[in-house]
Coordinates of C-alpha atoms in Angstrom, one line a residue:
Chain A
E1 CA 13.4 3.6 12.7
D2 CA 12.5 1.7 9.4
Q3 CA 12.1 4.5 6.9
V4 CA 11.5 4.2 2.9
T5 CA 12.4 7.5 0.8
Q6 CA 11.5 7.2 -2.7
S7 CA 13.2 9.6 -5.2
P8 CA 12.5 11.6 -7.7
E9 CA 9.1 12.9 -6.4
A10 CA 7.9 13.5 -10.2
L11 CA 9.0 12.5 -13.3
R12 CA 8.5 13.2 -16.8
L13 CA 9.5 11.4 -19.9
Q14 CA 8.7 11.3 -23.4
E15 CA 6.8 8.4 -25.2
G16 CA 10.1 5.5 -25.4
E17 CA 12.5 7.5 -23.2
S18 CA 14.2 4.8 -20.4
S19 CA 14.9 6.1 -17.0
S20 CA 14.5 4.7 -13.1
L21 CA 12.9 5.4 -10.5
N22 CA 15.0 4.9 -6.7
C23 CA 13.8 3.7 -3.5
S24 CA 16.4 3.9 -0.3
Y25 CA 14.9 2.3 2.4
T26 CA 16.4 1.6 6.2
V27 CA 14.4 -1.5 7.9
S28 CA 15.4 -3.9 10.5
G29 CA 15.7 -7.1 8.9
L30 CA 14.3 -7.3 5.5
R31 CA 11.6 -9.4 5.1
G32 CA 10.7 -8.3 1.4
L33 CA 10.3 -5.0 -0.3
F34 CA 7.2 -4.8 -2.6
W35 CA 6.9 -2.3 -5.8
Y36 CA 3.1 -1.2 -6.6
R37 CA 1.5 1.0 -9.3
Q38 CA -1.3 3.3 -8.3
D39 CA -3.7 5.3 -10.8
P40 CA -5.4 8.3 -9.4
G41 CA -8.4 7.5 -6.6
K42 CA -7.7 3.5 -7.1
G43 CA -6.1 0.7 -4.9
P44 CA -2.4 0.3 -5.5
E45 CA -1.9 -2.9 -7.6
F46 CA 0.8 -5.4 -7.0
L47 CA 3.8 -5.4 -9.5
F48 CA 7.0 -7.0 -7.8
T49 CA 8.2 -8.6 -4.7
L50 CA 12.2 -8.7 -3.9
Y51 CA 13.5 -10.5 -0.9
S52 CA 16.9 -10.5 -1.5
A53 CA 20.2 -8.3 -2.3
G54 CA 20.7 -8.9 -6.1
E55 CA 17.5 -10.8 -6.7
E56 CA 15.5 -9.4 -10.3
K57 CA 12.1 -9.1 -11.5
E58 CA 10.4 -8.0 -14.9
K59 CA 7.1 -7.4 -16.7
E60 CA 7.1 -6.1 -19.8
R61 CA 8.7 -3.0 -20.1
L62 CA 9.9 -2.8 -15.9
K63 CA 12.6 -4.4 -14.5
A64 CA 13.2 -4.2 -10.3
T65 CA 16.6 -4.6 -8.7
L66 CA 17.3 -4.5 -5.3
T67 CA 20.6 -4.1 -3.3
K68 CA 21.1 -3.8 0.4
K69 CA 20.3 -0.2 0.7
E70 CA 18.6 0.4 -2.1
S71 CA 15.7 -0.8 -4.9
F72 CA 15.5 0.6 -8.7
L73 CA 12.5 0.3 -11.0
H74 CA 13.9 0.6 -14.5
I75 CA 11.1 1.6 -17.4
T76 CA 12.3 0.5 -21.1
A77 CA 10.8 2.7 -23.6
P78 CA 7.9 3.6 -21.6
K79 CA 4.6 4.4 -23.5
P80 CA 1.8 6.9 -21.8
E81 CA -0.2 4.3 -20.2
D82 CA 2.4 3.7 -17.9
S83 CA 1.9 7.2 -16.5
A84 CA 0.7 6.6 -12.8
T85 CA 2.4 7.0 -9.1
Y86 CA 4.7 3.9 -8.2
L87 CA 4.8 2.9 -4.6
C88 CA 8.0 1.4 -2.6
A89 CA 7.6 -0.3 0.2
V90 CA 9.2 -2.8 2.8
T91 CA 8.1 -5.4 5.6
N92 CA 10.9 -5.8 8.3
T93 CA 11.5 -9.3 9.7
G94 CA 8.7 -9.2 12.3
G95 CA 6.2 -9.3 9.6
F96 CA 3.8 -6.7 11.6
K97 CA 4.3 -3.7 9.4
T98 CA 4.9 -2.5 6.2
I99 CA 6.1 0.8 5.1
F100 CA 5.4 2.9 2.4
G101 CA 7.3 5.6 1.2
A102 CA 5.9 8.4 -0.9
G103 CA 6.1 7.3 -4.2
T104 CA 7.5 9.0 -7.3
R105 CA 4.5 10.4 -10.0
L106 CA 5.4 9.2 -13.8
F107 CA 4.0 11.3 -16.8
V108 CA 4.4 9.9 -20.0
K109 CA 4.0 12.4 -22.9
A110 CA 2.9 10.7 -26.3
Chain B
E1 CA -10.3 -15.8 -7.9
T2 CA -12.4 -12.9 -5.9
G3 CA -9.9 -9.8 -5.3
V4 CA -10.2 -7.6 -2.2
T5 CA -13.2 -5.5 -1.8
Q6 CA -13.9 -3.1 0.3
S7 CA -17.1 -0.6 1.0
P8 CA -18.3 1.8 0.6
T9 CA -16.9 3.9 -1.9
H10 CA -17.1 7.1 -0.7
L11 CA -18.4 8.2 2.4
I12 CA -19.0 11.8 3.9
K13 CA -19.0 12.6 7.6
T14 CA -18.9 15.3 10.2
R15 CA -16.0 16.4 12.7
G16 CA -17.0 13.8 16.0
Q17 CA -18.9 11.2 14.5
Q18 CA -18.2 7.8 14.5
V19 CA -17.5 5.0 10.5
T20 CA -16.9 1.8 10.0
L21 CA -15.7 0.6 6.7
R22 CA -15.6 -2.7 5.2
C23 CA -13.3 -5.4 3.5
S24 CA -13.7 -8.7 2.1
S25 CA -10.6 -10.6 2.0
Q26 CA -9.2 -11.8 -1.2
S27 CA -10.3 -16.1 -1.4
G28 CA -7.6 -18.1 0.9
H29 CA -6.0 -14.8 2.7
N30 CA -6.2 -14.9 6.5
T31 CA -4.1 -12.0 7.1
V32 CA -5.6 -8.6 6.2
S33 CA -4.1 -4.5 6.6
W34 CA -5.8 -1.5 7.2
Y35 CA -3.9 1.9 5.7
Q36 CA -4.6 5.4 5.6
Q37 CA -3.4 7.7 2.4
A38 CA -4.0 11.1 2.3
L39 CA -3.2 13.0 -0.7
G40 CA -0.1 12.9 -2.3
Q41 CA 1.3 10.3 0.4
G42 CA 2.6 7.0 0.4
P43 CA -0.4 4.4 2.2
Q44 CA 0.5 4.8 6.3
F45 CA 0.3 1.0 8.1
I46 CA -2.7 1.5 11.0
F47 CA -2.8 -2.2 11.7
Q48 CA -2.8 -5.7 10.8
Y49 CA -5.2 -8.6 11.5
Y50 CA -4.6 -12.2 11.6
R51 CA -6.4 -15.0 12.3
E52 CA -8.8 -12.6 14.2
E53 CA -6.1 -11.3 16.5
E54 CA -4.8 -7.3 15.8
N55 CA -1.1 -8.4 15.7
G56 CA 0.8 -5.2 14.4
R57 CA -0.4 -1.5 14.9
G58 CA 1.2 1.6 13.7
N59 CA 1.2 5.1 15.1
F60 CA -2.5 5.8 15.3
P61 CA -4.6 6.6 18.4
P62 CA -7.1 4.1 19.7
R63 CA -9.6 5.7 18.1
F64 CA -9.1 3.8 15.6
S65 CA -10.0 0.3 15.9
G66 CA -11.0 -2.9 13.8
L67 CA -12.1 -6.3 13.9
Q68 CA -11.8 -9.5 11.7
F69 CA -14.2 -11.9 11.5
P70 CA -14.1 -15.8 11.4
N71 CA -14.4 -15.2 7.0
Y72 CA -11.2 -13.3 7.2
S73 CA -13.6 -10.3 6.4
S74 CA -12.7 -7.1 8.6
E75 CA -14.2 -3.7 9.9
L76 CA -12.0 -0.2 10.5
N77 CA -14.2 2.1 12.9
V78 CA -13.1 5.6 13.6
N79 CA -14.9 7.4 16.0
A80 CA -14.5 11.2 17.0
L81 CA -13.8 11.9 13.4
E82 CA -11.1 14.8 12.7
L83 CA -10.8 16.9 9.8
D84 CA -7.1 14.8 9.4
D85 CA -9.2 11.4 8.9
S86 CA -10.1 12.6 5.7
A87 CA -8.5 10.2 3.1
L88 CA -8.3 7.1 1.2
Y89 CA -8.7 4.1 3.7
L90 CA -7.0 1.0 2.1
C91 CA -7.1 -2.7 2.9
A92 CA -5.1 -5.1 2.2
S93 CA -4.8 -9.0 2.3
R94 CA -2.2 -11.7 2.1
D95 CA -1.9 -15.4 2.9
G96 CA -0.1 -15.5 6.1
Q97 CA 2.6 -17.9 4.9
M98 CA 3.6 -15.1 1.9
E99 CA 4.8 -11.5 2.3
T100 CA 3.0 -10.0 -1.1
Q101 CA -0.4 -8.1 0.3
Y102 CA -2.9 -7.3 -2.2
F103 CA -5.0 -4.2 -2.3
G104 CA -8.6 -3.2 -2.8
P105 CA -10.0 0.3 -4.1
G106 CA -10.4 1.6 -1.5
T107 CA -13.1 3.8 0.7
R108 CA -12.5 7.8 0.0
L109 CA -13.6 9.2 3.4
L110 CA -14.6 13.1 4.0
V111 CA -14.9 14.6 7.1
L112 CA -16.5 17.8 7.2

């Protein structure tokens, strides 16, 4: 069964303290892996799409990487405004269903 | 370019009632998906519509149904509401040739 597991559930960082979020997945043929940011009570905001192992994408302080079994979201020198829940999702080759993980809640303290 | 919009923003219903939620897709997007997100959890896939036909469904009972219109806007209907249906309902749209979905702001449903 297709599955997405994110760790840790919550992460508390000091401003400037770099770290990584993990997304482990099991899928019957990967069509795409997605990272979203979600602020409380709002819809997810798109960050990255990764398609194949070895692919990397960057945006400001964020960098997403992909292997055959997991993806990492690296946060370099985070700021308090990076505090949010980060969601990972996968779509299988059928393309008809997207499965989300439970998310990692990131807190960045000034 | 107009993003995904949803209405209403908040809704309160009582158990056993029926509810209709609405979504306008982002311009140029012909595929729409609906998700249920309980507090503290990730979004759970309900179903997907492509060119007015349902072409994918998650583990939700038949009392969750939908429609997609020729202009690619969409509705989610839930009959016989239960307390556990209280959640944030999210609509997401994409171009059928692309994989990335873009989400609306959601509708917060509270069932009493």
